[in-house]
Short mmCIF file of C-alpha atoms in Angstrom, two decimals:
data_model
loop_
_atom_site.label_atom_id
_atom_site.label_comp_id
_atom_site.label_asym_id
_atom_site.label_seq_id
_atom_site.Cartn_x
_atom_site.Cartn_y
_atom_site.Cartn_z
CA MET S 26 -5.37 22.49 -15.35
CA ASN S 27 -8.56 20.41 -15.72
CA SER S 28 -7.95 16.73 -16.18
CA VAL S 29 -9.98 13.55 -15.79
CA THR S 30 -7.12 12.04 -13.85
CA ASN S 31 -7.22 14.74 -11.15
CA ILE S 32 -8.75 13.66 -7.80
CA GLY S 33 -10.16 17.00 -6.80
CA ARG S 34 -12.00 19.40 -9.06
CA ASN S 35 -9.45 22.16 -8.40
CA GLY S 36 -6.12 22.81 -6.76
CA ILE S 37 -7.61 23.68 -3.38
CA GLN S 38 -9.21 20.26 -3.06
CA ASP S 39 -5.93 18.55 -4.07
CA TRP S 40 -4.16 20.73 -1.48
CA ILE S 41 -6.66 19.67 1.22
CA ILE S 42 -6.36 16.00 0.24
CA GLN S 43 -2.52 16.29 0.45
CA ARG S 44 -2.64 17.99 3.90
CA VAL S 45 -5.27 15.71 5.46
CA SER S 46 -3.56 12.60 4.19
CA ALA S 47 -0.23 13.88 5.54
CA TYR S 48 -1.78 14.41 8.97
CA VAL S 49 -3.35 10.88 8.97
CA LEU S 50 0.07 9.40 7.99
CA ALA S 51 1.88 11.42 10.67
CA PHE S 52 -0.58 10.29 13.37
CA TYR S 53 -0.31 6.66 12.23
CA THR S 54 3.50 6.85 12.22
CA LEU S 55 3.60 8.47 15.64
CA PHE S 56 1.19 5.85 17.03
CA LEU S 57 3.27 2.96 15.68
CA LEU S 58 6.49 4.59 16.92
CA GLY S 59 4.98 5.03 20.36
CA PHE S 60 3.65 1.43 20.28
CA PHE S 61 7.10 0.03 19.49
CA VAL S 62 8.86 2.15 22.05
CA THR S 63 6.50 1.40 24.88
CA THR S 64 5.72 -2.26 24.11
CA ASP S 65 7.88 -5.37 23.90
CA VAL S 66 6.39 -6.41 20.58
CA ASP S 67 6.16 -10.07 19.66
CA PHE S 68 3.79 -11.90 17.28
CA GLN S 69 1.03 -12.31 19.84
CA ILE S 70 1.02 -8.61 20.76
CA TRP S 71 1.23 -7.48 17.13
CA SER S 72 -1.61 -9.89 16.18
CA ALA S 73 -3.74 -8.66 19.12
CA LEU S 74 -3.25 -5.10 17.95
CA PHE S 75 -4.49 -6.01 14.46
CA ASP S 76 -7.38 -8.02 15.84
CA GLN S 77 -8.96 -4.76 17.14
CA SER S 78 -11.42 -3.15 14.79
CA TRP S 79 -10.41 0.38 15.55
CA PHE S 80 -6.81 -0.37 14.53
CA LYS S 81 -7.90 -2.03 11.34
CA ILE S 82 -9.92 1.07 10.50
CA PHE S 83 -6.99 3.32 11.40
CA THR S 84 -4.69 1.20 9.23
CA LEU S 85 -7.22 1.29 6.37
CA LEU S 86 -7.40 5.06 6.68
CA ALA S 87 -3.62 5.27 6.58
CA LEU S 88 -3.55 3.00 3.51
CA LEU S 89 -6.09 5.08 1.70
CA SER S 90 -4.19 8.22 2.72
CA ILE S 91 -1.00 6.81 1.22
CA GLY S 92 -2.81 6.15 -2.04
CA ALA S 93 -4.43 9.63 -2.16
CA HIS S 94 -1.21 11.38 -1.09
CA ALA S 95 0.87 9.52 -3.67
CA TRP S 96 -1.64 10.16 -6.44
CA VAL S 97 -1.90 13.90 -5.86
CA GLY S 98 1.90 14.15 -5.80
CA LEU S 99 2.40 11.99 -8.91
CA TRP S 100 -0.34 13.92 -10.72
CA THR S 101 1.21 17.24 -9.89
CA VAL S 102 4.72 16.14 -10.91
CA SER S 103 3.54 14.49 -14.14
CA THR S 104 1.47 17.50 -15.22
CA ASP S 105 4.38 19.80 -14.52
CA TYR S 106 7.15 17.78 -16.24
CA ILE S 107 5.57 15.46 -18.83
CA LYS S 108 4.40 17.72 -21.64
CA SER S 109 3.17 15.09 -24.12
CA ALA S 110 -0.45 14.33 -23.39
CA MET S 111 -0.13 10.68 -24.37
CA GLN S 112 3.02 10.10 -22.34
CA ARG S 113 1.45 11.81 -19.36
CA PHE S 114 -1.74 9.74 -19.67
CA LEU S 115 0.25 6.49 -19.89
CA PHE S 116 2.41 7.45 -16.88
CA GLN S 117 -0.72 8.41 -14.85
CA ALA S 118 -2.60 5.29 -15.91
CA ALA S 119 0.32 3.06 -14.92
CA PHE S 120 0.54 4.66 -11.47
CA ILE S 121 -3.25 4.52 -10.98
CA LEU S 122 -3.03 0.80 -11.61
CA VAL S 123 -0.08 0.38 -9.23
CA ILE S 124 -1.78 2.40 -6.48
CA LEU S 125 -5.04 0.51 -6.95
CA VAL S 126 -3.23 -2.86 -6.73
CA TYR S 127 -1.49 -1.81 -3.53
CA VAL S 128 -4.74 -0.49 -1.94
CA VAL S 129 -6.69 -3.65 -2.84
CA TRP S 130 -3.81 -5.83 -1.65
CA GLY S 131 -3.56 -3.84 1.61
CA ILE S 132 -7.32 -4.24 2.22
CA GLN S 133 -7.06 -7.98 1.70
CA ILE S 134 -4.18 -8.14 4.19
CA ILE S 135 -5.85 -5.90 6.80
CA TRP S 136 -9.25 -7.55 6.71
CA GLY S 137 -8.12 -11.06 5.80
CA LEU S 138 -10.29 -11.30 2.68
#
């Protein structure tokens, strides 16, 4: 199905986006899990971790991956189950807005803008 709301130009690209974003999120989760297990985390340690540029970039990559992963999943579900073009468009537009707000808000939090 061709649609202006689709991220990739075809299903293969969406599949790749879904898989790559899943790997990024898995690595980020494993890193955080390992960090919490091996470190006695308090505010200073947590703040020091987020003061490092590499971790800010890693977190930004995870945030963008969440947005892309959610969008591909929501697009797939909405095109499969919402048959009315107008209802599907409104549903997708609402979730685009929500994802965009979360990503912009996350960037502001991560980079202190």
